[in-house]
Amino acid sequence: MKITNYINGNFHNPIEDNWIDNYNPSDGTVYGQIPNSSKEDVENAYIAAKSTFPSWSQTTFEERSRILIKISELLEANLERFAEAESKDNGKPVSLAKSVDIPRAASNFRFFGNAITQFTSESHESVGQDAINYTLRQPIGVVGCISPWNLPLYLFTWKIAPAIAAGNCVVAKPSEVTPMTAYLLGEICNEAGLPKGVLNIVHGLGSTTGQAIIEHPDIKAISFTGGTATGAHIAKVAAPMFKKLSLELGGKNPNIIFADCDYEDMLQTTVRSSFANQGQICLCGSRIFVEASIYDKFKTDFVAKVKGLKVGHPSDTDTNIGALVSQQHLNKVKDYIQIAKDENATVLCGGNEVIVKGFEHGYYLEPTVLEVPTDDCRVNQEEIFGPVVTVMPFNTENDVLQMANKVKYGLSATLWTNDLKRTMHMSNKLQAGIVWVNTWMLRDLRTPFGGVKDSGVGREGGFEALRFFTEAKNVCIKY
Ligand code: NDP
């Protein structure tokens, strides 16, 4: 099948007739082609967005809200179709796409459809100066949204929904390895009555299509989720043009387990926070630190549970771990397992590719637990982004704080304890944008989301996202 660009409400082949193969990770076959869009395709998307901006930015917030909520309802009505497409493109279990990815994409539209109706401006009376200030929140114009492959529609819509809710028009690029649900979203937007040109989707490689978006002088804001190196590159390109940037980047998140935690709860959640979506979530707790007094017990229990996870075809209902997203990514993750061995880590379980019967060319890997000798080895410092976690013991709160913070990343951290003082102390000191205590990935879309250090700049979520996608203009009137 051929995926095409969605520009001005219509589907278009790329101008240069340049196509990229799209693989199904569960069996390694090519099942489609996507455009490798050129600068000219991006320019056409920009022109459509620019021409629509004057009318869209003047549409009442009730009308914008109505359309966003309609998109949300249509996504829900098409749950099965979207979940199957997401799984086929990404390799994740269909059950996960059905329970997490697609419902969350629908929630993104519903949430921002509602949030825009509550997004108010401020006024300040300058007492004694006979003046009043009010602050307008005006849409920026044409904005760029670029997203990764791990949670394709979930993250794509997490950017698009607030951007269009705030009155902007969008030029967006999904990851080139997972373009399918973004393509299907175009149809849904038309059906929901989204005016032509509000959302424009161009497919292609980061180095061509993505680069054309970030280099475009009149795309004045970029919301990006992806790797830290790409984020740094975007920042460099965008700086001379003074583009507004929101960068959600990599993570190497600590999962810190104290002996006083609710053990069973912790164990169950730790399996999930380690291996959900094949460990390909920026929020996964890939470094597990366990208080020494329960370390041996934890190791035994955790490894037993991990060995019970079923690696299998994404369509099988009992599959826990599907396929990794690509051959290239599988190779990268396998390389890290070798690096761990070279650095004297012990493989407590996993570490091998899995051949799934009938799908021998798929990209499957066992969930892998590595016991590492020190916290500064490479597998404990670098983002692997696969079904691989490290474990090591700690003795004191201060020791574990130091190790937890001794990475370049600072996206999220998870803490397991029932001690209130410790909770407060550690939550304050952990260098992360998000701290979960006795839970993981419990998301409330009103809360700010983002990282510190090399995990990014800016916050998404709630009014933070609406603030990002608007410019504040203060008007001061003397009376
Ligand atoms: P990449 O940085 O490789 O790619 C992300 C997106 O950027 C893709 O659409 C990619 O296109 C595009 N891109 C690549 N180069 C450029 C460029 N020069 N100009 C513009 N766009 C470009 O990340 P991955 O897709 O590999 O995603 C995995 C990463 O994303 C991990 O590091 C993960 O931690 C991070 N992530 C962060 C999250 C957060 O919220 N902080 C959430 C989820 C993931 P193409 O597909 O062609 O490469």
Coordinates of C-alpha atoms and ligand atoms in Angstrom, one line a residue:
M1 CA 0.0 0.0 0.0
K2 CA 1.1 3.6 -0.6
I3 CA 0.9 6.1 2.1
T4 CA 0.6 9.7 0.8
N5 CA 1.0 13.2 2.2
Y6 CA -2.0 15.0 3.7
I7 CA -1.9 18.5 2.5
N8 CA -4.8 21.0 2.5
G9 CA -7.2 18.2 3.2
N10 CA -6.2 16.1 0.3
F11 CA -3.8 13.1 -0.2
H12 CA -0.8 13.8 -2.5
N13 CA 2.1 11.8 -3.9
P14 CA 5.5 13.4 -3.2
I15 CA 6.5 15.8 -5.9
E16 CA 9.8 14.0 -6.6
D17 CA 8.2 10.5 -6.7
N18 CA 10.7 9.4 -4.1
W19 CA 9.5 6.5 -1.8
I20 CA 10.8 4.6 1.2
D21 CA 9.9 1.0 2.1
N22 CA 7.8 0.6 5.2
Y23 CA 8.4 -2.7 7.2
N24 CA 6.2 -4.8 9.4
P25 CA 8.5 -5.5 12.4
S26 CA 6.6 -8.7 13.4
D27 CA 7.6 -10.5 10.2
G28 CA 10.3 -8.4 8.6
T29 CA 8.3 -7.9 5.4
V30 CA 7.8 -4.7 3.4
Y31 CA 4.1 -3.9 3.5
G32 CA 4.0 -0.4 2.1
Q33 CA 5.8 2.6 0.9
I34 CA 5.8 6.2 2.2
P35 CA 6.9 9.4 0.5
N36 CA 10.4 10.7 1.3
S37 CA 9.1 14.2 1.0
S38 CA 11.3 17.0 -0.3
K39 CA 11.6 20.7 0.6
E40 CA 8.9 21.4 -2.0
D41 CA 6.4 19.1 -0.4
V42 CA 7.1 20.8 3.0
E43 CA 6.7 24.2 1.3
N44 CA 3.3 23.1 -0.1
A45 CA 2.2 22.0 3.4
Y46 CA 3.4 25.3 4.7
I47 CA 1.5 27.3 2.1
A48 CA -1.7 25.4 2.9
A49 CA -1.2 26.0 6.6
K50 CA -0.4 29.7 6.1
S51 CA -3.4 30.3 3.9
T52 CA -5.7 28.7 6.5
F53 CA -4.2 30.4 9.5
P54 CA -6.2 33.7 9.3
S55 CA -9.5 31.9 9.3
W56 CA -8.6 29.1 11.7
S57 CA -7.1 31.5 14.3
Q58 CA -10.4 33.5 14.2
T59 CA -12.6 30.4 14.7
T60 CA -14.4 30.6 18.0
F61 CA -13.0 28.4 20.7
E62 CA -16.4 26.6 20.9
E63 CA -16.1 25.6 17.3
R64 CA -12.4 24.5 17.6
S65 CA -13.4 22.5 20.7
R66 CA -16.3 20.9 18.9
I67 CA -14.1 19.7 16.0
L68 CA -11.4 18.4 18.3
I69 CA -13.9 16.4 20.3
K70 CA -15.4 15.0 17.1
I71 CA -11.9 13.8 16.1
S72 CA -11.6 12.1 19.5
E73 CA -15.0 10.4 19.0
L74 CA -14.1 9.2 15.5
L75 CA -10.8 7.8 16.8
E76 CA -12.7 5.9 19.5
A77 CA -15.1 4.6 16.9
N78 CA -12.2 3.3 14.8
L79 CA -10.3 1.8 17.7
E80 CA -9.8 -1.6 16.2
R81 CA -8.6 -0.4 12.8
F82 CA -6.2 2.1 14.3
A83 CA -4.8 -0.4 16.9
E84 CA -4.2 -3.0 14.3
A85 CA -2.4 -0.5 12.0
E86 CA -0.3 0.8 14.9
S87 CA 0.7 -2.7 15.9
K88 CA 1.6 -3.7 12.3
D89 CA 3.7 -0.6 11.9
N90 CA 5.5 -0.6 15.3
G91 CA 5.5 -4.3 16.4
K92 CA 3.7 -3.6 19.7
P93 CA 1.0 -6.0 20.9
V94 CA -2.4 -5.1 19.4
S95 CA -3.8 -5.3 23.0
L96 CA -1.4 -2.5 24.1
A97 CA -2.3 -0.3 21.1
K98 CA -6.0 -1.0 21.9
S99 CA -5.7 -0.2 25.6
V100 CA -3.1 2.5 25.6
D101 CA -2.0 4.1 22.3
I102 CA -5.2 4.8 20.5
P103 CA -7.4 5.6 23.6
R104 CA -4.7 8.1 24.6
A105 CA -4.6 9.7 21.1
A106 CA -8.4 10.1 21.4
S107 CA -7.9 11.6 25.0
N108 CA -5.4 14.1 23.6
F109 CA -8.0 15.6 21.3
R110 CA -10.8 15.4 23.9
F111 CA -8.6 16.9 26.6
F112 CA -7.3 19.9 24.5
G113 CA -10.8 20.3 23.0
N114 CA -12.0 20.9 26.6
A115 CA -8.9 22.7 27.8
I116 CA -9.1 25.4 25.2
T117 CA -12.5 26.4 26.6
Q118 CA -10.9 27.0 30.0
F119 CA -7.7 28.8 28.8
T120 CA -8.1 32.3 30.1
S121 CA -6.0 35.4 29.9
E122 CA -4.9 37.5 32.8
S123 CA -5.5 41.1 33.7
H124 CA -3.6 43.3 36.2
E125 CA -4.8 46.6 37.5
S126 CA -1.8 48.9 38.1
V127 CA -3.2 50.5 41.2
G128 CA -2.1 54.1 41.7
Q129 CA -1.2 54.5 38.0
D130 CA -4.7 54.6 36.5
A131 CA -3.8 51.7 34.2
I132 CA -4.9 48.2 33.4
N133 CA -2.9 45.5 31.7
Y134 CA -4.4 42.5 30.0
T135 CA -2.4 39.7 28.5
L136 CA -3.6 38.2 25.2
R137 CA -2.6 34.6 24.3
Q138 CA -2.3 34.7 20.5
P139 CA -1.6 31.7 18.3
I140 CA 1.8 31.7 16.8
G141 CA 0.9 30.9 13.1
V142 CA 2.3 27.9 11.4
V143 CA 4.0 25.4 13.8
G144 CA 6.0 22.2 13.2
C145 CA 5.4 19.0 15.1
I146 CA 7.8 16.1 14.8
S147 CA 7.4 12.8 16.6
P148 CA 9.1 9.5 17.2
W149 CA 8.2 5.8 16.5
N150 CA 7.7 4.4 20.0
L151 CA 4.2 5.7 20.7
P152 CA 3.3 6.9 17.2
L153 CA -0.2 8.3 17.3
Y154 CA -0.1 8.9 21.0
L155 CA 2.8 11.4 20.8
F156 CA 1.9 12.8 17.3
T157 CA -1.5 13.9 18.6
W158 CA -0.1 15.0 22.0
K159 CA 1.5 17.9 19.9
I160 CA -1.1 18.4 17.2
A161 CA -4.1 18.6 19.5
P162 CA -2.9 21.6 21.6
A163 CA -1.4 23.3 18.6
I164 CA -4.6 23.4 16.6
A165 CA -6.8 23.9 19.8
A166 CA -4.8 27.1 20.3
G167 CA -5.6 28.3 16.8
N168 CA -2.4 27.4 15.0
C169 CA -2.0 25.6 11.7
V170 CA 0.4 22.7 11.6
V171 CA 3.0 21.0 9.4
A172 CA 3.7 17.7 11.0
K173 CA 6.0 14.7 10.4
P174 CA 5.6 11.3 12.1
S175 CA 8.5 9.0 12.4
E176 CA 9.4 7.5 9.0
V177 CA 9.2 4.0 10.5
T178 CA 5.7 4.4 11.9
P179 CA 3.7 6.6 9.5
M180 CA 0.5 4.5 9.2
T181 CA -1.8 5.9 12.0
A182 CA -0.8 9.5 11.1
Y183 CA -1.9 8.8 7.6
L184 CA -5.2 7.4 8.8
L185 CA -5.7 10.5 11.0
G186 CA -6.0 12.6 7.9
E187 CA -9.2 10.8 6.9
I188 CA -10.6 11.2 10.4
C189 CA -9.8 15.0 10.4
N190 CA -11.7 15.4 7.1
E191 CA -14.7 13.4 8.5
A192 CA -14.7 15.5 11.6
G193 CA -14.9 18.7 9.6
L194 CA -11.4 20.1 10.4
P195 CA -11.0 22.8 7.8
K196 CA -8.5 22.0 5.0
G197 CA -5.0 23.2 5.7
V198 CA -5.3 23.3 9.5
L199 CA -3.3 20.1 9.8
N200 CA -0.8 19.0 7.1
I201 CA 1.1 15.8 7.3
V202 CA 4.3 15.2 5.4
H203 CA 6.0 11.8 5.5
G204 CA 9.7 11.2 5.1
L205 CA 13.1 10.9 6.6
G206 CA 14.3 13.1 9.4
S207 CA 17.3 14.2 7.4
T208 CA 15.2 15.4 4.4
T209 CA 11.6 16.1 5.4
G210 CA 12.2 16.8 9.1
Q211 CA 15.2 19.0 8.2
A212 CA 13.0 21.0 5.8
I213 CA 10.5 21.7 8.5
I214 CA 13.1 22.8 11.1
E215 CA 14.9 24.9 8.5
H216 CA 11.7 26.6 7.3
P217 CA 12.1 30.3 8.2
D218 CA 8.4 30.9 8.7
I219 CA 7.6 27.9 10.8
K220 CA 8.1 29.7 14.0
A221 CA 7.7 27.0 16.6
I222 CA 8.8 23.4 16.7
S223 CA 7.5 20.8 19.1
F224 CA 9.8 17.8 18.9
T225 CA 9.9 14.4 20.7
G226 CA 12.8 12.1 19.9
G227 CA 16.4 11.4 20.7
T228 CA 18.7 13.8 22.5
A229 CA 21.2 14.1 19.6
T230 CA 18.4 15.1 17.2
G231 CA 17.1 17.5 19.7
A232 CA 20.5 19.2 20.0
H233 CA 20.6 19.4 16.2
I234 CA 17.2 21.0 16.0
A235 CA 18.2 23.5 18.7
K236 CA 21.2 24.5 16.7
V237 CA 19.3 24.9 13.4
A238 CA 16.5 26.8 15.1
A239 CA 18.5 29.2 17.2
P240 CA 19.5 31.8 14.5
M241 CA 15.8 32.0 13.5
F242 CA 14.7 32.4 17.1
K243 CA 12.1 29.6 16.8
K244 CA 10.2 28.7 19.9
L245 CA 11.2 25.1 20.9
S246 CA 9.7 22.3 23.0
L247 CA 12.1 19.4 23.1
E248 CA 11.1 16.1 24.7
L249 CA 14.2 13.9 24.6
G250 CA 15.7 10.7 25.9
G251 CA 15.7 9.3 29.3
K252 CA 17.7 6.8 31.5
N253 CA 15.3 6.7 34.4
P254 CA 16.0 5.4 37.9
N255 CA 13.6 3.0 39.6
I256 CA 14.5 3.2 43.3
I257 CA 13.2 0.5 45.6
F258 CA 13.3 0.7 49.3
A259 CA 12.7 -2.3 51.6
D260 CA 9.7 -0.6 53.2
C261 CA 7.7 -0.5 50.0
D262 CA 4.5 -2.5 49.2
Y263 CA 6.5 -5.4 47.7
E264 CA 4.0 -7.1 45.5
D265 CA 2.7 -3.9 44.0
M266 CA 6.3 -2.8 43.4
L267 CA 7.2 -6.1 41.7
Q268 CA 4.3 -6.1 39.4
T269 CA 4.7 -2.5 38.4
T270 CA 8.5 -2.8 38.0
V271 CA 7.9 -5.6 35.4
R272 CA 5.7 -3.2 33.5
S273 CA 7.9 -0.1 33.9
S274 CA 10.8 -2.1 32.6
F275 CA 9.3 -3.9 29.6
A276 CA 6.1 -2.2 28.6
N277 CA 6.1 -1.5 24.8
Q278 CA 9.3 -3.7 24.6
G279 CA 11.0 -1.2 26.9
Q280 CA 10.6 1.4 24.2
I281 CA 9.1 4.2 26.3
C282 CA 11.2 7.2 27.2
L283 CA 9.7 6.8 30.8
C284 CA 10.7 3.2 31.3
G285 CA 12.7 2.7 34.5
S286 CA 15.7 1.2 32.9
R287 CA 18.0 1.5 36.0
I288 CA 16.7 -0.4 39.0
F289 CA 18.4 0.3 42.3
V290 CA 17.3 -2.0 45.2
E291 CA 18.0 -1.5 48.9
A292 CA 20.6 -4.1 49.9
S293 CA 18.5 -5.8 52.5
I294 CA 16.0 -7.0 49.9
Y295 CA 18.3 -7.2 46.9
D296 CA 18.7 -11.0 46.6
K297 CA 15.0 -11.6 47.2
F298 CA 14.1 -9.0 44.6
K299 CA 16.5 -10.5 42.0
T300 CA 15.0 -13.9 42.4
D301 CA 11.4 -12.7 42.3
F302 CA 11.9 -10.2 39.5
V303 CA 13.8 -12.6 37.2
A304 CA 11.1 -15.3 37.8
K305 CA 8.4 -12.9 36.7
V306 CA 10.4 -11.6 33.7
K307 CA 11.0 -15.2 32.5
G308 CA 7.2 -15.6 32.6
L309 CA 6.7 -12.9 30.0
K310 CA 5.7 -14.2 26.6
V311 CA 7.5 -12.9 23.6
G312 CA 5.3 -13.4 20.6
H313 CA 3.5 -12.1 17.6
P314 CA 1.7 -8.8 18.4
S315 CA -1.7 -10.2 17.3
D316 CA -1.6 -13.1 19.9
T317 CA -3.7 -12.1 22.8
D318 CA -1.3 -13.6 25.3
T319 CA 1.8 -11.8 24.0
N320 CA 3.5 -9.5 26.5
I321 CA 6.5 -8.5 24.4
G322 CA 6.0 -7.9 20.7
A323 CA 8.6 -7.1 18.1
L324 CA 11.2 -4.3 18.3
V325 CA 10.5 -1.5 15.8
S326 CA 13.2 -2.3 13.2
Q327 CA 16.2 -4.5 12.4
Q328 CA 18.5 -1.6 13.0
H329 CA 17.1 -1.0 16.4
L330 CA 17.2 -4.7 17.3
N331 CA 20.9 -4.6 16.3
K332 CA 21.5 -1.6 18.5
V333 CA 19.9 -3.2 21.5
K334 CA 21.8 -6.4 21.0
D335 CA 25.1 -4.4 20.8
Y336 CA 24.3 -3.0 24.2
I337 CA 23.9 -6.5 25.6
Q338 CA 27.4 -7.3 24.3
I339 CA 28.8 -4.1 25.7
A340 CA 27.3 -5.1 29.1
K341 CA 29.0 -8.4 29.0
D342 CA 32.3 -6.8 28.0
E343 CA 31.9 -4.5 31.0
N344 CA 31.5 -7.6 33.3
A345 CA 27.8 -7.4 33.8
T346 CA 25.9 -10.6 34.5
V347 CA 23.0 -11.5 32.4
L348 CA 20.4 -12.7 34.9
C349 CA 17.9 -13.5 32.2
G350 CA 17.3 -12.9 28.5
G351 CA 19.9 -11.5 26.2
N352 CA 18.9 -13.5 23.1
E353 CA 16.9 -13.0 20.0
V354 CA 13.7 -15.0 19.8
I355 CA 12.5 -16.8 16.8
V356 CA 8.7 -16.7 16.7
K357 CA 7.3 -19.6 14.7
G358 CA 5.8 -18.5 11.4
F359 CA 7.4 -15.1 11.7
E360 CA 11.0 -16.0 11.6
H361 CA 12.1 -12.7 10.1
G362 CA 10.6 -10.6 12.9
Y363 CA 12.6 -8.5 15.3
Y364 CA 12.1 -10.2 18.6
L365 CA 14.3 -10.1 21.7
E366 CA 14.0 -11.7 25.1
P367 CA 13.4 -9.3 28.0
T368 CA 16.8 -8.9 29.6
V369 CA 17.9 -8.2 33.1
L370 CA 21.6 -7.2 33.6
E371 CA 23.3 -7.1 37.0
V372 CA 25.9 -4.4 36.7
P373 CA 29.0 -4.1 38.8
T374 CA 29.0 -0.3 38.9
D375 CA 26.6 2.5 38.2
D376 CA 28.9 4.2 35.7
C377 CA 29.1 1.4 33.1
R378 CA 27.8 2.3 29.7
V379 CA 24.6 0.3 29.9
N380 CA 23.8 2.2 33.1
Q381 CA 24.5 5.6 31.5
E382 CA 23.4 5.4 27.9
E383 CA 19.8 5.1 26.6
I384 CA 19.2 1.6 25.2
F385 CA 15.5 2.0 24.6
G386 CA 14.7 -1.7 24.4
P387 CA 13.7 -4.6 26.7
V388 CA 16.8 -4.3 28.8
V389 CA 17.2 -3.2 32.4
T390 CA 20.0 -3.1 34.9
V391 CA 19.8 -3.9 38.6
M392 CA 22.2 -3.1 41.4
P393 CA 22.0 -2.8 45.2
F394 CA 22.4 0.3 47.3
N395 CA 22.9 1.0 51.0
T396 CA 21.8 4.5 51.9
E397 CA 19.5 7.2 50.6
N398 CA 22.4 9.4 49.8
D399 CA 24.2 6.7 47.9
V400 CA 21.2 6.0 45.7
L401 CA 20.5 9.7 45.1
Q402 CA 23.9 10.2 43.9
M403 CA 23.8 7.3 41.5
A404 CA 20.3 8.2 40.3
N405 CA 21.4 11.7 39.4
K406 CA 24.7 10.7 38.0
V407 CA 23.5 10.5 34.3
K408 CA 23.2 13.2 31.7
Y409 CA 19.4 12.6 31.5
G410 CA 16.6 13.8 33.8
L411 CA 13.3 12.7 32.4
S412 CA 11.5 10.7 35.1
A413 CA 12.2 8.8 38.3
T414 CA 10.3 6.2 40.3
L415 CA 10.5 5.7 44.0
W416 CA 9.1 2.8 46.1
T417 CA 8.8 3.6 49.8
N418 CA 6.2 4.1 52.5
D419 CA 8.4 6.6 54.4
L420 CA 6.9 10.1 54.1
K421 CA 10.1 12.0 55.1
R422 CA 12.1 10.0 52.6
T423 CA 9.5 10.5 49.9
M424 CA 9.7 14.3 50.4
H425 CA 13.5 14.4 50.6
M426 CA 14.1 12.2 47.6
S427 CA 11.4 13.8 45.4
N428 CA 13.0 17.2 46.0
K429 CA 16.5 16.0 45.2
L430 CA 15.9 13.7 42.2
Q431 CA 17.0 15.5 39.0
A432 CA 13.9 14.7 36.9
G433 CA 10.9 16.4 35.4
I434 CA 8.6 13.8 36.7
V435 CA 8.8 11.7 39.9
W436 CA 6.4 8.8 40.5
V437 CA 6.1 7.5 44.1
N438 CA 4.6 4.0 44.5
T439 CA 3.3 4.0 40.9
W440 CA 4.6 4.4 37.4
M441 CA 3.3 6.2 34.3
L442 CA 0.1 7.3 36.0
R443 CA -0.7 10.2 33.8
D444 CA -3.0 13.1 34.3
L445 CA -3.1 15.2 31.2
R446 CA -3.4 18.5 33.2
T447 CA 0.1 18.0 34.7
P448 CA 3.3 19.4 33.2
F449 CA 5.3 16.8 31.3
G450 CA 9.0 17.1 30.3
G451 CA 12.6 16.6 31.4
V452 CA 15.6 18.4 32.7
K453 CA 19.3 18.1 31.7
D454 CA 19.7 16.3 28.4
S455 CA 16.1 15.1 28.5
G456 CA 14.8 18.3 27.1
V457 CA 13.6 21.8 27.3
G458 CA 10.0 23.0 28.0
R459 CA 6.9 21.3 29.2
E460 CA 4.0 19.7 27.5
G461 CA 0.6 18.9 29.0
G462 CA -2.3 20.9 30.2
F463 CA -2.0 24.7 30.0
E464 CA 1.8 24.4 29.6
A465 CA 1.2 23.1 26.1
L466 CA -1.3 25.8 25.3
R467 CA 1.1 28.4 26.6
F468 CA 3.8 26.9 24.3
F469 CA 1.6 27.2 21.3
T470 CA 0.7 30.8 21.9
E471 CA 2.5 34.1 22.3
A472 CA 1.7 36.3 25.2
K473 CA 1.0 39.9 24.3
N474 CA 0.5 42.4 27.1
V475 CA -1.6 45.5 26.5
C476 CA -1.4 48.3 28.9
I477 CA -4.1 51.0 28.9
K478 CA -3.9 54.2 30.9
Y479 CA -7.3 55.6 31.8
Ligands
NDP1 P1 14.8 10.4 16.6 O1 15.4 11.6 17.3 O2 15.7 9.6 15.7 O3 13.6 10.8 15.7 C1 12.5 11.5 16.1 C2 11.8 12.2 15.0 O4 12.7 13.3 14.5 C3 11.6 11.3 13.8 O5 10.4 11.7 13.2 C4 12.8 11.6 12.9 O6 12.6 11.2 11.6 C5 12.9 13.1 13.1 N1 14.2 13.6 12.7 C6 15.4 13.0 12.7 N2 16.4 13.8 12.2 C7 15.8 15.0 12.0 C8 16.2 16.3 11.6 N3 17.5 16.5 11.2 N4 15.3 17.3 11.5 C9 14.1 17.1 11.9 N5 13.6 15.9 12.3 C10 14.4 14.9 12.4 O7 14.2 9.5 17.7 P2 13.5 8.1 17.5 O8 12.4 8.2 16.5 O9 14.6 7.1 17.4 O10 12.8 8.0 18.9 C11 13.4 7.4 20.0 C12 13.9 8.5 21.0 O11 12.8 9.4 21.3 C13 14.4 8.0 22.3 O12 15.6 8.7 22.6 C14 13.4 8.4 23.3 O13 13.9 8.5 24.6 C15 12.8 9.6 22.7 N6 11.5 9.9 23.3 C16 11.3 10.9 24.2 C17 10.1 11.1 24.8 C18 9.9 12.2 25.7 O14 8.7 12.6 25.9 N7 10.9 12.8 26.3 C19 8.9 10.2 24.5 C20 9.2 9.2 23.5 C21 10.5 9.0 22.9 P3 13.1 9.7 11.2 O15 12.0 8.8 11.6 O16 13.2 9.7 9.7 O17 14.4 9.4 11.9

